[in-house]
Amino acid sequence: MEKLLIADKTTWGSKALNLALMQEYGLPIPAFSVYRLNTFREGTQQAYLARKQASYEREELSLEGLSETLQTWSRELVKAADFQQVSELQTDGLYSVRSSATVEDSRDTSFAGQFKTHLHVPAHQLREAIAEVVSSLYSLSSLSYLLHHNIDLNEAEMLVIVQEMIEGDVSGVYFTANPQGVLNEHIAVLGFGTGDQIVEDRVPTTTLTHYPMDQLTYFEVTEEANVVTSPIPTDAQISALEAMASQVNELFGPFMDIEFTFKDQQLYVLQARPITTFEQDISELEAKIILDNSNIIESYPGTTTPLTFSFIQAAYSSVFRGLAQRIVGTKSVKEGEILNAYEATFQDMIAMVNSRVYYQIQNWYQLLQLLPFSKKIIPVWQDMLGVRQTAIPQTPSHISGWQRVKVSFNILKAFKSAPKLMQQLDRDFQAIEQIYLTDYSSSASFQQLHELFVTLKEAVLDQWDITLVNDLYAFVFTGLQKYLNKKRPEAELELTGIEQIESMKPANELARLVIEIHQQPDYHRQLRRIHNNSHNTLIRSFVENDQHYLTTAIRNYIQQYGNRVPEELKLETATYQTHPELFIEALLNYPIEMSQESSRQLNYSTNGSFNPIRRYVREQALQGIRYRESSRLNRTRIYGMMRQIFLTMGQRLVESGHLKAVEDVFWLTLDELFALPDTKTGSANFIQQRKEKYQLDQGLPAVNRYLFVDQLIEKNNVGIHIATKQSNGETFSGIACSKGQIRAEVIKIDSIQAISPQDTRGKIIVTRMTDPGWVHLLTQASGIIAERGSMLSHTAIISRELGLPSIVNVSGIMAALETGDIIEMDGRLGTIRRVAKGGSR
């Protein structure tokens, strides 16, 4: 056996070459040597192989016979080989013996799992182990694979890696893309002992999942009888694996399969090769489906039920189809053909994975590219929505140059008329609301409710696409305002002063109502007595029928703002309108001193520039934001109408025996709901299955972006325990939205349902994203930090109106900070520093 020198590494075969390259790069590789059977390349041996292959091709020798013959021949060659150079290894050591065939681990021929590997080999058994590895080149499966790829037998040579055996405490395989088809998801499988135990499924395993761009890592641990039987990776081990994967990707490119082991907490890389399970060449691999939760998480945080998703999917489809009709036109045959070409895009503007809602962002880009100056507009749109990964995927275009000119004219026309059309939309909404108030009845039949749903849906969606034009209007002018004031750090204050901004009205009215109730002690005592001693049904009856002027004020508030609650756009959310008892509880638990402070706090800024250009841009930005907030409140009211219709439909289905409980309606899709009265089969089983899946999905960490090769893939969180890696970082940064420096205690909010205003008083709220229903919490806080968001997110807009320091789009902040931590934040610079961890002060 000939020991190959490092200078000859390009002839080593991919596996050995990769080890050498990683070693040169500084990765921790156990000491190894590469050996060649030096008699293999002799003319007589080459001629022998050629004769045997020819016999097989003439069908004189079967594949089985060829395999047996060549395995015997190769073993004899090893047996007769000179092992002097191999004998130089330490006699008291243990080694691993691995293949490094010249045809192995290439992008076209992986030979994954075809060749032998021997572990724990003492020096005196190396000849036998090497013979087994060399002969495995001609095993029945290897030979079949080789001949299937039309590889000449003389082209395939088996080199052997003899490596110091590391008796790992924990070993595993790390994929820098999920082989099932998720390109931005790293997957590692770990088990106790050496890697062969894991590959052969002989030990329980832990699955580690890592999203590099999100700085999110979690692991799933196998449990048996409530006893953890698989390894719990330490933060140090996780960090070492992530750093190793990053280095391997830098060296070889993405989509690598890496074997590793830990010995006494030291990480060793055993081998690395391209992932071989993708159906296409990885050099051409790209994501066809890109999901991103930028901005949409503000409306649909956390998990969402099937009814809500199917409803918003239909709404998005209709609104974007309407926008395309507005800017493309509908009069000519050609325009109709263009719209038909984009129909599949309209249908898939959003998607749901593990009960969470995402933009199908590649489809958004496809439609945005219809706009004039799209190369300039898309970056502004990304900035305003807080899109972190700004690469724009290639998407097909279905319009000609002339059609693009017409589209440009139409969008500019719509852009110019957006303010006037938004005013008209506000007026039209009053008529829509009147239709609902006239036609809705809690005793209506299922058919009548369905007809009302269709009427409202058509009336709302008829002109609702103008809100998308207004969003673009607000984005463009806000982007211009930001550009014109980029050297003025206080410029974000110029986006305040939106008089009577709709998002602030519920907070203003709530504060006023709390004060009025406390000014009437008898009424306050009566309200508390009813709340403490009555069933929810009696509380609702009191709210609906009592004639006291304050009860009338409560009814008016519920009618106007009863749907403005956290997670208001989820149909399954209990609102003040559907559950008035929740509003009574909120009124009674809202301390009077906070209401008085809120009343004083809600003052509007009058900041503005004297520069005429900056003043004009500011006015247009504020106008776009004002109409954006107004349409969002109207949207909340529309969802309130739909929620009530669906709940009443659920009541009818309970009465007919199709559902067990009214709330089960939320576990149906729209199509299933409308078809259910005519269905004889039961729905209880699949509703229960959906509830169980939803419960499991809630336990999965939220992922901000997915890159799927060709189809959506969901996690199966069944029978596992999930733990999230904690960050040890002390400094963080994001988008500065509202200036102010503050040092205070953190309150981390993952679920708003268990939080009351007094919990946030004087603290810095840290969360993933807020929505309009958070206003009452923000008025009591001293600062707000969000993991997602942009300059036009709700967090940013309201914090500026309140003069509250705010920073958004802070990657990994939810994993990094805990309630009770003391931090300093600078809303002007967008910086955060942890001063002390909770409990360490």
CSV table of C-alpha atoms in Angstrom, one decimal, residues 15 18 22 105 110 112-113 172-177 179 187 199 244-245 248-249 252-260 269-278 282:
chain,number,residue,atom,x,y,z
A,15,LYS,CA,-13.8,12.3,0.4
A,18,ASN,CA,-12.4,17.3,1.3
A,22,MET,CA,-11.0,21.3,5.7
A,105,ASP,CA,-19.1,11.8,-3.4
A,110,SER,CA,-22.5,9.9,-4.7
A,112,ALA,CA,-23.9,7.0,-0.6
A,113,GLY,CA,-23.8,4.1,1.8
A,172,GLY,CA,-24.1,12.9,14.4
A,173,VAL,CA,-24.7,14.2,10.9
A,174,TYR,CA,-25.3,17.8,10.0
A,175,PHE,CA,-27.0,18.9,6.8
A,176,THR,CA,-26.6,22.6,5.8
A,177,ALA,CA,-30.0,22.3,4.0
A,179,PRO,CA,-32.7,17.1,2.4
A,187,ILE,CA,-30.7,19.8,10.3
A,199,VAL,CA,-27.0,5.6,11.0
A,244,MET,CA,-18.5,24.5,11.8
A,245,ALA,CA,-21.4,24.4,9.3
A,248,VAL,CA,-17.9,24.2,5.6
A,249,ASN,CA,-20.3,26.2,3.5
A,252,PHE,CA,-17.5,24.1,-0.4
A,253,GLY,CA,-20.7,26.1,-1.0
A,254,PRO,CA,-24.2,25.4,0.4
A,255,PHE,CA,-26.0,22.1,0.8
A,256,MET,CA,-23.4,19.9,2.5
A,257,ASP,CA,-23.7,16.6,4.4
A,258,ILE,CA,-21.2,16.7,7.4
A,259,GLU,CA,-20.3,13.9,9.8
A,260,PHE,CA,-19.0,15.0,13.2
A,269,VAL,CA,-15.3,16.8,11.6
A,270,LEU,CA,-15.1,13.3,10.2
A,271,GLN,CA,-16.1,13.9,6.6
A,272,ALA,CA,-18.1,16.3,4.4
A,273,ARG,CA,-19.7,15.9,1.0
A,274,PRO,CA,-22.6,17.4,-1.0
A,275,ILE,CA,-26.1,16.4,0.0
A,276,THR,CA,-27.1,13.7,-2.5
A,277,THR,CA,-30.8,13.3,-1.9
A,278,PHE,CA,-32.1,16.2,-3.9
A,282,ILE,CA,-27.4,21.0,-6.4
